[in-house]
PDB file of C-alpha atoms in Angstrom:
ATOM      1  CA  MET A1337     -22.926   2.035 -12.647  1.00 48.00           C
ATOM      2  CA  LYS A1338     -20.354   3.510 -15.035  1.00 75.00           C
ATOM      3  CA  THR A1339     -16.678   2.746 -14.584  1.00 92.00           C
ATOM      4  CA  ILE A1340     -14.524   4.591 -12.021  1.00 96.00           C
ATOM      5  CA  THR A1341     -11.117   5.677 -13.296  1.00 96.00           C
ATOM      6  CA  LEU A1342      -8.182   5.263 -11.018  1.00 97.00           C
ATOM      7  CA  TYR A1343      -5.184   7.385 -11.947  1.00 96.00           C
ATOM      8  CA  SER A1344      -2.185   5.789 -10.392  1.00 94.00           C
ATOM      9  CA  SER A1345       1.037   3.812 -10.823  1.00 92.00           C
ATOM     10  CA  SER A1346       2.066   0.324  -9.551  1.00 92.00           C
ATOM     11  CA  LEU A1347       5.164   2.112  -8.070  1.00 92.00           C
ATOM     12  CA  SER A1348       3.018   4.443  -5.954  1.00 93.00           C
ATOM     13  CA  LEU A1349       2.757   3.576  -2.183  1.00 93.00           C
ATOM     14  CA  TYR A1350      -0.595   5.245  -1.609  1.00 93.00           C
ATOM     15  CA  ALA A1351      -2.132   4.106  -4.836  1.00 94.00           C
ATOM     16  CA  GLY A1352      -1.832   0.486  -3.504  1.00 94.00           C
ATOM     17  CA  ARG A1353      -4.155   1.418  -0.605  1.00 95.00           C
ATOM     18  CA  ALA A1354      -6.942   2.799  -3.031  1.00 96.00           C
ATOM     19  CA  ARG A1355      -6.507   0.071  -5.588  1.00 97.00           C
ATOM     20  CA  SER A1356      -6.882  -2.777  -2.981  1.00 97.00           C
ATOM     21  CA  TYR A1357      -9.978  -1.145  -1.604  1.00 97.00           C
ATOM     22  CA  LEU A1358     -11.629  -0.878  -5.019  1.00 97.00           C
ATOM     23  CA  ILE A1359     -10.846  -4.477  -5.758  1.00 97.00           C
ATOM     24  CA  ASN A1360     -12.112  -5.816  -2.381  1.00 96.00           C
ATOM     25  CA  ALA A1361     -15.243  -3.708  -2.610  1.00 96.00           C
ATOM     26  CA  ASN A1362     -16.003  -5.229  -6.115  1.00 95.00           C
ATOM     27  CA  LEU A1363     -16.189  -1.777  -7.607  1.00 96.00           C
ATOM     28  CA  ASP A1364     -16.010  -1.442 -11.434  1.00 95.00           C
ATOM     29  CA  PHE A1365     -12.868   0.490 -12.192  1.00 96.00           C
ATOM     30  CA  ARG A1366     -10.143   0.933 -14.722  1.00 96.00           C
ATOM     31  CA  GLU A1367      -6.553   2.004 -13.902  1.00 95.00           C
ATOM     32  CA  THR A1368      -4.489   4.285 -15.949  1.00 94.00           C
ATOM     33  CA  ILE A1369      -1.346   6.370 -15.624  1.00 91.00           C
ATOM     34  CA  PRO A1370      -1.918  10.149 -15.315  1.00 90.00           C
ATOM     35  CA  ASN A1371       0.171  11.198 -18.345  1.00 87.00           C
ATOM     36  CA  THR A1372      -2.554  12.159 -20.888  1.00 88.00           C
ATOM     37  CA  GLN A1373      -3.811  15.458 -22.122  1.00 90.00           C
ATOM     38  CA  TYR A1374      -7.273  14.598 -20.772  1.00 93.00           C
ATOM     39  CA  PHE A1375      -5.850  14.130 -17.281  1.00 92.00           C
ATOM     40  CA  ARG A1376      -3.945  17.431 -17.486  1.00 90.00           C
ATOM     41  CA  GLU A1377      -6.722  19.492 -18.848  1.00 93.00           C
ATOM     42  CA  THR A1378      -9.866  18.006 -17.214  1.00 94.00           C
ATOM     43  CA  VAL A1379      -8.948  15.944 -14.159  1.00 94.00           C
ATOM     44  CA  LEU A1380      -6.036  17.914 -12.745  1.00 92.00           C
ATOM     45  CA  PRO A1381      -7.839  21.240 -12.367  1.00 93.00           C
ATOM     46  CA  LYS A1382     -10.644  19.453 -10.357  1.00 92.00           C
ATOM     47  CA  ALA A1383      -7.869  18.005  -8.105  1.00 88.00           C
ATOM     48  CA  GLY A1384      -6.666  21.487  -7.296  1.00 84.00           C
ATOM     49  CA  ASN A1385      -3.919  21.339  -9.863  1.00 77.00           C
ATOM     50  CA  ARG A1386      -2.073  19.018  -7.534  1.00 78.00           C
ATOM     51  CA  GLN A1387      -0.801  15.845  -9.293  1.00 75.00           C
ATOM     52  CA  SER A1388      -0.672  13.267  -6.615  1.00 79.00           C
ATOM     53  CA  LEU A1389      -1.353   9.582  -6.704  1.00 86.00           C
ATOM     54  CA  PRO A1390      -3.898   8.134  -6.402  1.00 94.00           C
ATOM     55  CA  THR A1391      -6.688  10.194  -7.915  1.00 95.00           C
ATOM     56  CA  ILE A1392     -10.011   8.959  -9.103  1.00 96.00           C
ATOM     57  CA  GLU A1393     -12.617  10.229 -11.431  1.00 96.00           C
ATOM     58  CA  LEU A1394     -16.212   9.159 -10.712  1.00 97.00           C
ATOM     59  CA  PRO A1395     -18.693   8.497 -13.555  1.00 95.00           C
ATOM     60  CA  ASP A1396     -20.406  11.902 -12.887  1.00 94.00           C
ATOM     61  CA  GLY A1397     -16.979  13.693 -13.336  1.00 94.00           C
ATOM     62  CA  GLU A1398     -16.295  14.202  -9.621  1.00 96.00           C
ATOM     63  CA  VAL A1399     -12.595  13.981  -8.795  1.00 96.00           C
ATOM     64  CA  ILE A1400     -11.227  12.740  -5.441  1.00 95.00           C
ATOM     65  CA  ARG A1401      -7.481  12.944  -4.638  1.00 93.00           C
ATOM     66  CA  ASP A1402      -5.643  10.920  -1.904  1.00 91.00           C
ATOM     67  CA  GLY A1403      -6.092   7.331  -0.903  1.00 91.00           C
ATOM     68  CA  ALA A1404      -7.619   7.962   2.384  1.00 92.00           C
ATOM     69  CA  ALA A1405     -10.192  10.335   0.948  1.00 94.00           C
ATOM     70  CA  ILE A1406     -11.064   7.746  -1.770  1.00 96.00           C
ATOM     71  CA  ILE A1407     -11.664   5.100   0.809  1.00 96.00           C
ATOM     72  CA  ASP A1408     -13.690   7.466   3.058  1.00 96.00           C
ATOM     73  CA  HIS A1409     -15.990   8.346   0.065  1.00 96.00           C
ATOM     74  CA  PHE A1410     -16.740   4.731  -0.715  1.00 97.00           C
ATOM     75  CA  GLU A1411     -17.183   3.725   2.900  1.00 95.00           C
ATOM     76  CA  SER A1412     -19.755   6.375   3.329  1.00 95.00           C
ATOM     77  CA  ALA A1413     -21.565   5.163   0.168  1.00 93.00           C
ATOM     78  CA  ASN A1414     -21.547   1.489   0.953  1.00 90.00           C
ATOM     79  CA  GLY A1415     -22.519   1.426   4.666  1.00 93.00           C
ATOM     80  CA  HIS A1416     -18.944   1.322   6.020  1.00 93.00           C
ATOM     81  CA  ARG A1417     -18.400  -2.274   4.829  1.00 93.00           C
ATOM     82  CA  PHE A1418     -14.767  -2.477   5.925  1.00 95.00           C
ATOM     83  CA  SER A1419     -15.039  -0.242   9.146  1.00 93.00           C
ATOM     84  CA  PRO A1420     -15.343  -2.434  12.378  1.00 90.00           C
ATOM     85  CA  THR A1421     -18.068  -1.443  14.774  1.00 88.00           C
ATOM     86  CA  THR A1422     -16.692  -2.468  18.232  1.00 86.00           C
ATOM     87  CA  PRO A1423     -14.452   0.068  20.060  1.00 85.00           C
ATOM     88  CA  LYS A1424     -11.474  -2.267  20.222  1.00 82.00           C
ATOM     89  CA  HIS A1425     -11.616  -3.153  16.608  1.00 86.00           C
ATOM     90  CA  ARG A1426     -12.102   0.415  15.520  1.00 89.00           C
ATOM     91  CA  VAL A1427      -8.978   1.485  17.531  1.00 85.00           C
ATOM     92  CA  LEU A1428      -6.806  -1.202  15.973  1.00 85.00           C
ATOM     93  CA  SER A1429      -8.125  -0.716  12.539  1.00 90.00           C
ATOM     94  CA  ARG A1430      -7.487   3.017  12.500  1.00 90.00           C
ATOM     95  CA  LEU A1431      -4.045   2.603  14.179  1.00 86.00           C
ATOM     96  CA  PHE A1432      -2.935   0.300  11.477  1.00 88.00           C
ATOM     97  CA  ASP A1433      -4.373   2.547   8.820  1.00 91.00           C
ATOM     98  CA  VAL A1434      -2.306   5.534  10.034  1.00 84.00           C
ATOM     99  CA  ILE A1435       0.835   3.657  11.043  1.00 80.00           C
ATOM    100  CA  GLY A1436       0.774   1.384   7.972  1.00 86.00           C
ATOM    101  CA  ALA A1437       0.541   4.357   5.684  1.00 85.00           C
ATOM    102  CA  GLU A1438       3.012   6.568   7.680  1.00 86.00           C
ATOM    103  CA  GLY A1439       5.020   4.324  10.066  1.00 86.00           C
ATOM    104  CA  LEU A1440       6.460   2.077   7.411  1.00 92.00           C
ATOM    105  CA  LEU A1441       7.579   4.903   5.148  1.00 92.00           C
ATOM    106  CA  ARG A1442      11.093   4.590   6.485  1.00 92.00           C
ATOM    107  CA  PRO A1443      11.768   0.956   5.573  1.00 94.00           C
ATOM    108  CA  ALA A1444       9.785   1.361   2.341  1.00 95.00           C
ATOM    109  CA  MET A1445      12.090   4.109   1.164  1.00 94.00           C
ATOM    110  CA  HIS A1446      15.170   2.430   2.497  1.00 94.00           C
ATOM    111  CA  TYR A1447      14.521  -0.920   0.742  1.00 96.00           C
ATOM    112  CA  ARG A1448      13.667   0.853  -2.575  1.00 96.00           C
ATOM    113  CA  TRP A1449      16.436   3.498  -2.874  1.00 94.00           C
ATOM    114  CA  ASN A1450      19.405   1.935  -0.912  1.00 93.00           C
ATOM    115  CA  TYR A1451      19.359  -1.386  -2.841  1.00 95.00           C
ATOM    116  CA  LEU A1452      19.700   0.075  -6.389  1.00 95.00           C
ATOM    117  CA  ASP A1453      21.932  -2.834  -7.468  1.00 96.00           C
ATOM    118  CA  GLU A1454      18.886  -5.054  -7.271  1.00 97.00           C
ATOM    119  CA  ASN A1455      16.083  -2.506  -7.808  1.00 97.00           C
ATOM    120  CA  GLY A1456      17.696  -0.069 -10.263  1.00 96.00           C
ATOM    121  CA  GLU A1457      16.583  -1.618 -13.589  1.00 97.00           C
ATOM    122  CA  PHE A1458      13.096  -2.375 -12.271  1.00 97.00           C
ATOM    123  CA  LEU A1459      12.593   1.183 -11.017  1.00 96.00           C
ATOM    124  CA  HIS A1460      13.965   2.741 -14.135  1.00 96.00           C
ATOM    125  CA  TYR A1461      11.699   0.772 -16.362  1.00 95.00           C
ATOM    126  CA  HIS A1462       8.609   1.956 -14.381  1.00 94.00           C
ATOM    127  CA  PHE A1463       9.687   5.626 -14.143  1.00 93.00           C
ATOM    128  CA  LEU A1464      10.468   5.699 -17.815  1.00 93.00           C
ATOM    129  CA  HIS A1465       7.173   4.190 -18.930  1.00 89.00           C
ATOM    130  CA  SER A1466       5.128   6.356 -16.498  1.00 87.00           C
ATOM    131  CA  GLN A1467       5.666   9.195 -19.028  1.00 84.00           C
ATOM    132  CA  PRO A1468       4.528   9.816 -22.552  1.00 83.00           C
ATOM    133  CA  GLU A1469       7.236   9.523 -25.204  1.00 83.00           C
ATOM    134  CA  HIS A1470       9.263  12.752 -25.704  1.00 84.00           C
ATOM    135  CA  SER A1471      12.856  13.728 -26.307  1.00 87.00           C
ATOM    136  CA  GLY A1472      13.675  14.370 -22.628  1.00 88.00           C
ATOM    137  CA  ARG A1473      12.066  11.223 -21.331  1.00 90.00           C
ATOM    138  CA  GLU A1474      15.273   9.591 -20.058  1.00 93.00           C
ATOM    139  CA  ALA A1475      16.563  12.726 -18.419  1.00 94.00           C
ATOM    140  CA  LYS A1476      13.285  13.243 -16.660  1.00 92.00           C
ATOM    141  CA  SER A1477      13.244   9.698 -15.434  1.00 92.00           C
ATOM    142  CA  GLN A1478      16.623  10.073 -13.945  1.00 93.00           C
ATOM    143  CA  TYR A1479      15.653  13.412 -12.330  1.00 93.00           C
ATOM    144  CA  MET A1480      12.527  11.843 -10.730  1.00 92.00           C
ATOM    145  CA  MET A1481      14.433   8.874  -9.451  1.00 93.00           C
ATOM    146  CA  SER A1482      17.095  11.136  -8.001  1.00 93.00           C
ATOM    147  CA  LYS A1483      14.390  13.329  -6.367  1.00 92.00           C
ATOM    148  CA  MET A1484      12.746  10.282  -4.773  1.00 91.00           C
ATOM    149  CA  GLN A1485      16.095   8.919  -3.460  1.00 89.00           C
ATOM    150  CA  HIS A1486      16.673  12.341  -1.884  1.00 88.00           C
ATOM    151  CA  ALA A1487      13.173  12.174  -0.291  1.00 86.00           C
ATOM    152  CA  GLY A1488      14.111   8.869   1.268  1.00 82.00           C
ATOM    153  CA  ARG A1489      17.000  10.568   3.106  1.00 84.00           C
ATOM    154  CA  LEU A1490      14.596  13.313   4.251  1.00 84.00           C
ATOM    155  CA  PHE A1491      12.467  10.548   5.793  1.00 79.00           C
ATOM    156  CA  GLY A1492      15.459   9.621   7.968  1.00 76.00           C
ATOM    157  CA  VAL A1493      16.927   6.766   5.829  1.00 79.00           C
ATOM    158  CA  THR A1494      20.685   7.425   6.414  1.00 83.00           C
ATOM    159  CA  GLU A1495      23.757   5.189   6.662  1.00 85.00           C
ATOM    160  CA  GLU A1496      23.525   5.717  10.485  1.00 86.00           C
ATOM    161  CA  SER A1497      19.901   4.604  10.727  1.00 87.00           C
ATOM    162  CA  ALA A1498      19.776   1.760   8.089  1.00 91.00           C
ATOM    163  CA  ALA A1499      20.761  -1.001  10.408  1.00 93.00           C
ATOM    164  CA  LEU A1500      18.111  -0.130  12.943  1.00 91.00           C
ATOM    165  CA  VAL A1501      15.424   0.392  10.302  1.00 92.00           C
ATOM    166  CA  GLU A1502      16.065  -3.062   8.953  1.00 95.00           C
ATOM    167  CA  ALA A1503      16.290  -4.844  12.288  1.00 93.00           C
ATOM    168  CA  VAL A1504      12.912  -3.365  13.451  1.00 89.00           C
ATOM    169  CA  TYR A1505      11.324  -3.922  10.043  1.00 93.00           C
ATOM    170  CA  LEU A1506      12.429  -7.622  10.055  1.00 94.00           C
ATOM    171  CA  GLU A1507      11.063  -8.050  13.574  1.00 90.00           C
ATOM    172  CA  PHE A1508       7.712  -6.756  12.564  1.00 90.00           C
ATOM    173  CA  LEU A1509       7.679  -8.832   9.350  1.00 94.00           C
ATOM    174  CA  ASP A1510       8.227 -11.926  11.491  1.00 92.00           C
ATOM    175  CA  ALA A1511       5.443 -10.988  13.868  1.00 88.00           C
ATOM    176  CA  LEU A1512       3.047 -10.263  11.008  1.00 91.00           C
ATOM    177  CA  ASN A1513       3.974 -13.499   9.364  1.00 94.00           C
ATOM    178  CA  LYS A1514       3.099 -15.395  12.570  1.00 90.00           C
ATOM    179  CA  HIS A1515      -0.231 -13.641  12.782  1.00 89.00           C
ATOM    180  CA  PHE A1516      -1.126 -14.537   9.236  1.00 92.00           C
ATOM    181  CA  SER A1517      -0.484 -18.162  10.007  1.00 90.00           C
ATOM    182  CA  GLU A1518      -3.905 -18.193  11.785  1.00 88.00           C
ATOM    183  CA  TYR A1519      -6.054 -15.661  10.015  1.00 89.00           C
ATOM    184  CA  PRO A1520      -6.023 -14.188   6.462  1.00 94.00           C
ATOM    185  CA  TYR A1521      -6.513 -10.543   7.630  1.00 94.00           C
ATOM    186  CA  LEU A1522      -5.517  -8.364  10.463  1.00 92.00           C
ATOM    187  CA  LEU A1523      -8.740  -8.724  12.524  1.00 91.00           C
ATOM    188  CA  GLY A1524      -9.904 -12.141  11.214  1.00 90.00           C
ATOM    189  CA  TRP A1525     -11.685 -13.236   8.227  1.00 92.00           C
ATOM    190  CA  THR A1526     -12.425  -9.985   6.295  1.00 93.00           C
ATOM    191  CA  PRO A1527     -10.248  -6.976   5.643  1.00 96.00           C
ATOM    192  CA  CYS A1528     -10.531  -3.774   7.657  1.00 96.00           C
ATOM    193  CA  ILE A1529      -9.527  -0.259   7.121  1.00 96.00           C
ATOM    194  CA  GLY A1530      -6.195  -1.131   8.759  1.00 94.00           C
ATOM    195  CA  ASP A1531      -5.420  -3.808   6.146  1.00 96.00           C
ATOM    196  CA  PHE A1532      -5.748  -1.130   3.446  1.00 97.00           C
ATOM    197  CA  GLY A1533      -3.434   1.246   5.292  1.00 95.00           C
ATOM    198  CA  LEU A1534      -0.889  -1.540   5.739  1.00 95.00           C
ATOM    199  CA  ILE A1535      -1.023  -2.729   2.095  1.00 97.00           C
ATOM    200  CA  ALA A1536       0.153   0.681   0.914  1.00 95.00           C
ATOM    201  CA  PRO A1537       3.884   0.075   1.751  1.00 96.00           C
ATOM    202  CA  LEU A1538       3.787  -3.666   1.770  1.00 97.00           C
ATOM    203  CA  TYR A1539       2.663  -3.841  -1.750  1.00 97.00           C
ATOM    204  CA  ALA A1540       4.146  -1.040  -3.888  1.00 94.00           C
ATOM    205  CA  HIS A1541       7.545  -0.939  -2.244  1.00 96.00           C
ATOM    206  CA  LEU A1542       8.166  -3.779   0.215  1.00 97.00           C
ATOM    207  CA  GLY A1543       6.143  -6.470  -1.670  1.00 97.00           C
ATOM    208  CA  ARG A1544       7.052  -5.594  -5.221  1.00 97.00           C
ATOM    209  CA  ASP A1545      10.472  -4.045  -5.503  1.00 98.00           C
ATOM    210  CA  PRO A1546      13.079  -6.852  -6.186  1.00 98.00           C
ATOM    211  CA  ALA A1547      15.101  -6.558  -2.988  1.00 98.00           C
ATOM    212  CA  PRO A1548      12.458  -6.363  -0.343  1.00 98.00           C
ATOM    213  CA  LEU A1549      10.218  -8.762  -2.288  1.00 98.00           C
ATOM    214  CA  ARG A1550      13.009 -11.315  -2.063  1.00 98.00           C
ATOM    215  CA  ILE A1551      13.154 -10.788   1.654  1.00 98.00           C
ATOM    216  CA  MET A1552       9.400 -11.170   2.069  1.00 98.00           C
ATOM    217  CA  GLN A1553       9.162 -14.259  -0.004  1.00 98.00           C
ATOM    218  CA  GLN A1554      12.020 -16.064   1.704  1.00 98.00           C
ATOM    219  CA  ARG A1555      11.295 -14.862   5.206  1.00 97.00           C
ATOM    220  CA  ALA A1556       7.588 -14.270   5.455  1.00 97.00           C
ATOM    221  CA  VAL A1557       5.675 -16.336   2.906  1.00 97.00           C
ATOM    222  CA  ARG A1558       2.331 -15.732   4.756  1.00 97.00           C
ATOM    223  CA  VAL A1559       2.737 -11.965   4.436  1.00 97.00           C
ATOM    224  CA  THR A1560       3.412 -12.480   0.726  1.00 98.00           C
ATOM    225  CA  ARG A1561       0.201 -14.361   0.519  1.00 97.00           C
ATOM    226  CA  TRP A1562      -1.617 -11.532   2.413  1.00 97.00           C
ATOM    227  CA  VAL A1563      -0.302  -9.146  -0.175  1.00 98.00           C
ATOM    228  CA  GLU A1564      -1.654 -11.281  -3.013  1.00 97.00           C
ATOM    229  CA  ARG A1565      -4.897 -11.686  -1.098  1.00 97.00           C
ATOM    230  CA  MET A1566      -5.376  -8.033  -0.726  1.00 97.00           C
ATOM    231  CA  ASN A1567      -5.306  -7.544  -4.446  1.00 97.00           C
ATOM    232  CA  ARG A1568      -7.933 -10.242  -5.107  1.00 95.00           C
ATOM    233  CA  ALA A1569     -11.691  -9.724  -5.059  1.00 93.00           C
ATOM    234  CA  ASP A1570     -12.316 -13.116  -3.506  1.00 91.00           C
ATOM    235  CA  GLN A1571     -11.115 -14.141  -0.046  1.00 88.00           C
ATOM    236  CA  ASP A1572      -8.268 -16.260  -1.457  1.00 91.00           C
ATOM    237  CA  ALA A1573      -7.800 -18.134   1.697  1.00 89.00           C
ATOM    238  CA  LEU A1574      -7.403 -21.745   0.463  1.00 88.00           C
ATOM    239  CA  GLU A1575      -4.704 -22.527   3.119  1.00 90.00           C
ATOM    240  CA  PHE A1576      -7.254 -21.921   6.013  1.00 88.00           C
ATOM    241  CA  PHE A1577      -9.787 -24.508   6.979  1.00 80.00           C
ATOM    242  CA  ASN A1578     -13.390 -23.444   7.649  1.00 79.00           C
ATOM    243  CA  PRO A1579     -12.849 -19.711   6.893  1.00 78.00           C
ATOM    244  CA  GLY A1580     -15.392 -17.266   8.399  1.00 82.00           C
ATOM    245  CA  ASP A1581     -16.461 -13.841   7.348  1.00 83.00           C
ATOM    246  CA  SER A1582     -16.294 -11.692  10.462  1.00 85.00           C
ATOM    247  CA  TYR A1583     -13.851  -9.932  12.766  1.00 87.00           C
ATOM    248  CA  LEU A1584     -12.601 -11.848  15.846  1.00 83.00           C
ATOM    249  CA  GLU A1585     -12.639 -10.218  19.254  1.00 74.00           C
ATOM    250  CA  GLU A1586      -9.916 -12.491  20.737  1.00 67.00           C
ATOM    251  CA  ILE A1587      -7.357 -11.071  18.317  1.00 66.00           C
ATOM    252  CA  PHE A1588      -7.146  -7.760  20.123  1.00 58.00           C
ATOM    253  CA  CYS A1589      -4.293  -8.358  22.654  1.00 54.00           C
ATOM    254  CA  ARG A1590      -1.985 -10.185  20.231  1.00 61.00           C
ATOM    255  CA  ILE A1591      -2.494  -7.771  17.362  1.00 63.00           C
ATOM    256  CA  PHE A1592      -1.823  -4.851  19.683  1.00 61.00           C
ATOM    257  CA  GLU A1593       1.828  -6.080  19.913  1.00 62.00           C
ATOM    258  CA  LEU A1594       2.128  -5.464  16.181  1.00 63.00           C
ATOM    259  CA  VAL A1595       1.013  -1.872  16.610  1.00 60.00           C
ATOM    260  CA  LEU A1596       3.875  -1.334  19.080  1.00 58.00           C
ATOM    261  CA  LYS A1597       6.315  -2.635  16.667  1.00 57.00           C
ATOM    262  CA  LEU A1598       5.110  -0.338  13.941  1.00 54.00           C
ATOM    263  CA  VAL A1599       5.320   2.602  16.336  1.00 53.00           C
ATOM    264  CA  VAL A1600       8.992   1.758  17.017  1.00 49.00           C
ATOM    265  CA  ILE A1601       9.726   1.715  13.273  1.00 49.00           C
ATOM    266  CA  ARG A1602       8.347   5.219  13.035  1.00 48.00           C
ATOM    267  CA  ASP A1603       9.918   6.856  16.190  1.00 47.00           C
ATOM    268  CA  ASP A1604      13.214   5.243  16.781  1.00 45.00           C
TER     269      ASP A1604
END
């Protein structure tokens, strides 16, 4: 099979979801930033002239835009490898997929754009180098950063909400850290669709930007290890004895508590 091209950025929340899936599914792909003439003239029209990350181009030229659509495409092609089959597991997996990709947007944007003393130089580097060299590169970088900071406020990240967003996120982080002390993935020994939804914010923003990464590494080392694991093709579970390869039914009640914490993050 020829190589799949993933157009994305390491800063992109939703690109982290697709990238992790491609890695765990052992698919042959290369990743590149969508700033080339080829992307503008060939790929973008096939994506409806909407430049959003991630976008993939298949070897036959087909283009798929959006992380969820990318995963759905390959799940259909590979026998739904990461889709649990029992009703309880399916419910939990889909809840984490949706809430992970949507419910954690508020803390993801807060910890990125309201901690610029720590994150500013890091973000500026990536925004600057996501563009081809041109005379207005710096001005455009500043414009894009300002635009995203404004988007964070639209998500509800305000001075009034910041303390609550942080308190609930840290409570969730502690609970998730406790869960990963026993199993390497959400439902046991292999990732599910919910893991890929959750990795979206917990990699690009909360597990990579300097300020929230510091918090995760110091407070939730097991979550940090899960983030690393989700970007590895092997199981990478050396700290677990006698690892398996299946989903575990007895996880259901305990993991449901994590779902409730995520719902609070979204709706409070």
